[in-house]
Structures are given as structure tokens and as C-alpha cells.
PDB file of C-alpha atoms in Angstrom:
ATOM      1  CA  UNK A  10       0.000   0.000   0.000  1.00  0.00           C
ATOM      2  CA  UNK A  11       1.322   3.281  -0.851  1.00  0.00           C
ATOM      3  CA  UNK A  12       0.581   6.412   1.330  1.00  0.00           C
ATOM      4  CA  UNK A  13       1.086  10.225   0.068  1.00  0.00           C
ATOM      5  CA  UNK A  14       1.480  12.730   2.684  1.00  0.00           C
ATOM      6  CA  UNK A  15       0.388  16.418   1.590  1.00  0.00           C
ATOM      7  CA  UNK A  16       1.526  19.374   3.784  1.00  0.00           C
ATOM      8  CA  UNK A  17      -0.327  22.027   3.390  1.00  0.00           C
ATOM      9  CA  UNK A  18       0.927  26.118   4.640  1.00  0.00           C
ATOM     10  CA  UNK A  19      -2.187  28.111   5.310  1.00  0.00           C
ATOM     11  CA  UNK A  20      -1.468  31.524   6.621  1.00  0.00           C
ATOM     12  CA  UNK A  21      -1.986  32.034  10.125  1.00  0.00           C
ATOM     13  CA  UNK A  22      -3.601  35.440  10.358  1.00  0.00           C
ATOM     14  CA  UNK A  23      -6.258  35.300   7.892  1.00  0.00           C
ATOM     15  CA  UNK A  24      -6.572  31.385   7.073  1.00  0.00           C
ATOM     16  CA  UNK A  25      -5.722  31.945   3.282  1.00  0.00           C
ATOM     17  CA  UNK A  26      -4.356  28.399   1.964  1.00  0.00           C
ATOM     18  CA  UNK A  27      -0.544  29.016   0.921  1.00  0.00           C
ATOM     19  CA  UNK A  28       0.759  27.350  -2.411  1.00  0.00           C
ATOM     20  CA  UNK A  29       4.160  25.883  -2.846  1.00  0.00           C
ATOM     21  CA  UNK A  30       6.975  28.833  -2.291  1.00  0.00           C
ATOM     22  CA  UNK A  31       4.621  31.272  -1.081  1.00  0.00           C
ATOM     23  CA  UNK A  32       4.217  32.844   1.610  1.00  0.00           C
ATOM     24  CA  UNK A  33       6.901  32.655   4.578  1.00  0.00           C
ATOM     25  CA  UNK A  34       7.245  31.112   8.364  1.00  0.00           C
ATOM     26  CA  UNK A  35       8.329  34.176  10.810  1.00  0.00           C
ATOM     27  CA  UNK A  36       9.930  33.136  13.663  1.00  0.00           C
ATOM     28  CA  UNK A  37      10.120  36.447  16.304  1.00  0.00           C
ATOM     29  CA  UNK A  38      10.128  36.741  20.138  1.00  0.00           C
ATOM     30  CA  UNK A  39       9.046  38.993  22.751  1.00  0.00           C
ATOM     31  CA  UNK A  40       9.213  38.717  26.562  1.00  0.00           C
ATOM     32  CA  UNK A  41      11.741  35.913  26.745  1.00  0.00           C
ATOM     33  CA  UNK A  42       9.065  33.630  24.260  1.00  0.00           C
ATOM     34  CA  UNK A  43       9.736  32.856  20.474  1.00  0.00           C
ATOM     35  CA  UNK A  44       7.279  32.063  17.910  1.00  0.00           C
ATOM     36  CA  UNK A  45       6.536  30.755  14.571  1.00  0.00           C
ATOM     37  CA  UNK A  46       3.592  31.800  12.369  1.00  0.00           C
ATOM     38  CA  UNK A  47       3.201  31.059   8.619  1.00  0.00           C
ATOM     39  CA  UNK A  48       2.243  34.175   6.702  1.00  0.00           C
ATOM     40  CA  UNK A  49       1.544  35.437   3.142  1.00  0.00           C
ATOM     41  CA  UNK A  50       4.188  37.626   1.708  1.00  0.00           C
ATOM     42  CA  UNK A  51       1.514  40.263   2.292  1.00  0.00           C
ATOM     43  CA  UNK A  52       0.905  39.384   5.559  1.00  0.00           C
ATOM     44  CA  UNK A  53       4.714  39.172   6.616  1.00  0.00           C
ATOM     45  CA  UNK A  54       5.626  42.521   5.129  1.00  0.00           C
ATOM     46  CA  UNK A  55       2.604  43.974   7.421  1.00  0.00           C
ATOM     47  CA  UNK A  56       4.573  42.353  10.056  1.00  0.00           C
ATOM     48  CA  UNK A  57       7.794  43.385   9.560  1.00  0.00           C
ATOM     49  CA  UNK A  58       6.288  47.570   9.170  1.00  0.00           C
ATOM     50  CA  UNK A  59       4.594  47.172  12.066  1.00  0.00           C
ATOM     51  CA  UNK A  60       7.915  46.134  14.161  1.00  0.00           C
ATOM     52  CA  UNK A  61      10.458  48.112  12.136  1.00  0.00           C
ATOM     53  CA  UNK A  62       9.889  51.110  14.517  1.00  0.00           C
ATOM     54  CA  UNK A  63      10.858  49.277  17.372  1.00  0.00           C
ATOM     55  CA  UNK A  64      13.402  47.044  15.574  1.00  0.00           C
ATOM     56  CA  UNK A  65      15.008  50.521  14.809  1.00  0.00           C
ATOM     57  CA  UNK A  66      15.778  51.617  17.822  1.00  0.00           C
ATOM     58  CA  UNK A  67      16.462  48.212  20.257  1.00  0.00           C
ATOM     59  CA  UNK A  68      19.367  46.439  20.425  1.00  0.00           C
ATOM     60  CA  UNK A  69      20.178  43.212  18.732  1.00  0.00           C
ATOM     61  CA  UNK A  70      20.628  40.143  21.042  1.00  0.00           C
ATOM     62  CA  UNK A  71      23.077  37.492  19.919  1.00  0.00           C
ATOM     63  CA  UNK A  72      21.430  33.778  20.496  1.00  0.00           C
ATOM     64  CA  UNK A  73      24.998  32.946  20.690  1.00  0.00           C
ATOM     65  CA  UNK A  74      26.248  34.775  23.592  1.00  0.00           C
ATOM     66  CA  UNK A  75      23.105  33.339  25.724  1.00  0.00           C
ATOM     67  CA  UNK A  76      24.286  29.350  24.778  1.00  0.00           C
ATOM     68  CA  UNK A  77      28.015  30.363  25.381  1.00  0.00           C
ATOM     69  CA  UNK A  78      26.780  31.914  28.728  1.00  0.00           C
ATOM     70  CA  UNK A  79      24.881  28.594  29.573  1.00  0.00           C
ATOM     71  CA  UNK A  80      28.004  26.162  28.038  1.00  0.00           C
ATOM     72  CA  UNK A  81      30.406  28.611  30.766  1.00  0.00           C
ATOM     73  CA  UNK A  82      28.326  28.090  33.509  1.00  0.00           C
ATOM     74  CA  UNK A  83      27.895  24.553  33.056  1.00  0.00           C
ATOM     75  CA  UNK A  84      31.495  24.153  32.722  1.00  0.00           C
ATOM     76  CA  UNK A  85      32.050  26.286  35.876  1.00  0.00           C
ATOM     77  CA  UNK A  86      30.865  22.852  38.028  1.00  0.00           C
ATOM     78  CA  UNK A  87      33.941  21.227  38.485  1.00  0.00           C
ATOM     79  CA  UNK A  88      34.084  17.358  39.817  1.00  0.00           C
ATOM     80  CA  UNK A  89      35.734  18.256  42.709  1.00  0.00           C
ATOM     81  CA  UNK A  90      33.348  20.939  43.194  1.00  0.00           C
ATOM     82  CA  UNK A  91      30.270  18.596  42.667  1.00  0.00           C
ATOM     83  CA  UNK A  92      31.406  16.661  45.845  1.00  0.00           C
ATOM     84  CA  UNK A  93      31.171  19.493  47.955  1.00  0.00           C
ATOM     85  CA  UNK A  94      27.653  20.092  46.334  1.00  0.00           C
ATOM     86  CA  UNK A  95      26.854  17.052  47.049  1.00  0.00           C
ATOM     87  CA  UNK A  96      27.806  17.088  50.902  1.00  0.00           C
ATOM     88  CA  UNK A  97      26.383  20.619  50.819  1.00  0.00           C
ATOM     89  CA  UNK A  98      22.769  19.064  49.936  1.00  0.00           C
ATOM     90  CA  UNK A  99      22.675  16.101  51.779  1.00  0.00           C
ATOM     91  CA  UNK A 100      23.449  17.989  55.065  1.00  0.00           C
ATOM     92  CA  UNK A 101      20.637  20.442  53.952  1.00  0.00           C
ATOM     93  CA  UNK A 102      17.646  18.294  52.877  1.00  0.00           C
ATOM     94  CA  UNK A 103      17.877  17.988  49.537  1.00  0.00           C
ATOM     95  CA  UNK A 104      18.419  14.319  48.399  1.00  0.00           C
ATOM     96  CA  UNK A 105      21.205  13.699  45.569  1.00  0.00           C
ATOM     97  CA  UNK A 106      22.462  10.677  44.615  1.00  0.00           C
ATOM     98  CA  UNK A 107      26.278   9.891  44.840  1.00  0.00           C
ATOM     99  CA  UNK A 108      26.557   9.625  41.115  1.00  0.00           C
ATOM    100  CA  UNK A 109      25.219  11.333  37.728  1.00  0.00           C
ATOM    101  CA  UNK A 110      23.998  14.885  37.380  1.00  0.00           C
ATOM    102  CA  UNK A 111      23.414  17.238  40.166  1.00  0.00           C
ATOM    103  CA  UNK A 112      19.621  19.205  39.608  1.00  0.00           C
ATOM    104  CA  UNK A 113      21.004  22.536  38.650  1.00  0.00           C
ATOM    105  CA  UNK A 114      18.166  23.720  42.015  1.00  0.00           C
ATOM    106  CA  UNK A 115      20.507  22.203  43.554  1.00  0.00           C
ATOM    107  CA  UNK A 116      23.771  23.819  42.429  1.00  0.00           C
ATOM    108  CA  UNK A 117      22.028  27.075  42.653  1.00  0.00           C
ATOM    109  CA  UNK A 118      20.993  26.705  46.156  1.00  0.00           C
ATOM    110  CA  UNK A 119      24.675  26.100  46.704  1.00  0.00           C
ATOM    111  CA  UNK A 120      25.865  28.677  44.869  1.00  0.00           C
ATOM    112  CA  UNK A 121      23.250  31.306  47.161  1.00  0.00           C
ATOM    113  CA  UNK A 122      24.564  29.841  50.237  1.00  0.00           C
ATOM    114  CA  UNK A 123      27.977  30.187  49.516  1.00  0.00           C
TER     115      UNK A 123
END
């Protein structure tokens, strides 16, 4: 048995049924949440005016400095470190095991009390 599967784009503002190459997925955030929404070309360049005031005059955020930020702190947690975590936790109520990842609640908790 054969099967065809069909995906169809349909514009998310105004339901209008996309063909093949047009229209355009946006993908934008705001308040620390992204999103994705398919749009006509029509529809996207209504977007885009309607931010290009406030695109003008904010400052670009690199996605890269906020995964190299996360990579550095992750590498900050050192094995020998993670012991004293560990000890730390234990003799505070929070139940680790003696092996594997430590929650990073955890490390942060011990990083506040230190």
C-alpha cells in the first residue's frame, strides 16, 4: 500500500491556503518567548512595518552569547566541586544521589549559600 502525505501552509492570520513557495514562516520573540507563524508575503511585510519602529531603535541580542553563557556556567561545576555540592545538599535536605547529574536547584541553592 502506498501512502502520500500532503503538507499544506495556510497563513496564520487570515486562514488563506498558501501554495508551494509562497508565503513565509516568521519566527520572532518577545518577553523571553519565540514564535513561529506562517504568513503570506503580504501578511509578513505587514509584520515586519509594524515592528520596524521598534526594531530601529532596540538592540540586537546574539542567540549565541546566551548558549556560550549557559556552556560557561555549566562548565564552571567542576568534579571536585560537585562533591562538595553534594555534601552541601545532603546535610541540607535535599536528596542527591552519589553519582550522575546534580539538579542545577541544587547547584544554585549552593551557589546562594555560599
Amino acid at each position: 500500500m502506498a501512502r502520500k502525505q500532503i503538507t499544506q501552509y495556510i497563513d496564520d492570520l487570515d486562514g488563506t491556503v498558501l501554495e508551494a513557495g509562497e508565503g513565509k514562516t516568521i519566527r520572532f520573540s518577545l518577553e523571553g518567548r519565540s514564535y513561529d507563524i506562517d504568513l503570506s508575503e503580504t501578511n509578513a511585510q505587514k509584520l515586519r512595518d509594524a515592528l520596524a519602529p521598534f526594531i530601529e531603535v532596540a538592540t540586537p541580542v546574539s542567540a549565541v552569547a546566551k548558549s556560550d553563557r549557559s556552556r560557561a556556567q555549566r562548565g564552571a561545576t567542576r568534579k571536585s566541586d560537585l562533591a562538595a555540592i553534594r555534601s552541601w545538599a545532603n546535610q541540607n535536605g535535599y536528596k542527591v544521589s552519589d553519582r550522575g547529574r546534580v539538579p542545577a536547584a541544587v547547584v544554585e541553592a549552593y551557589d546562594a549559600a555560599h
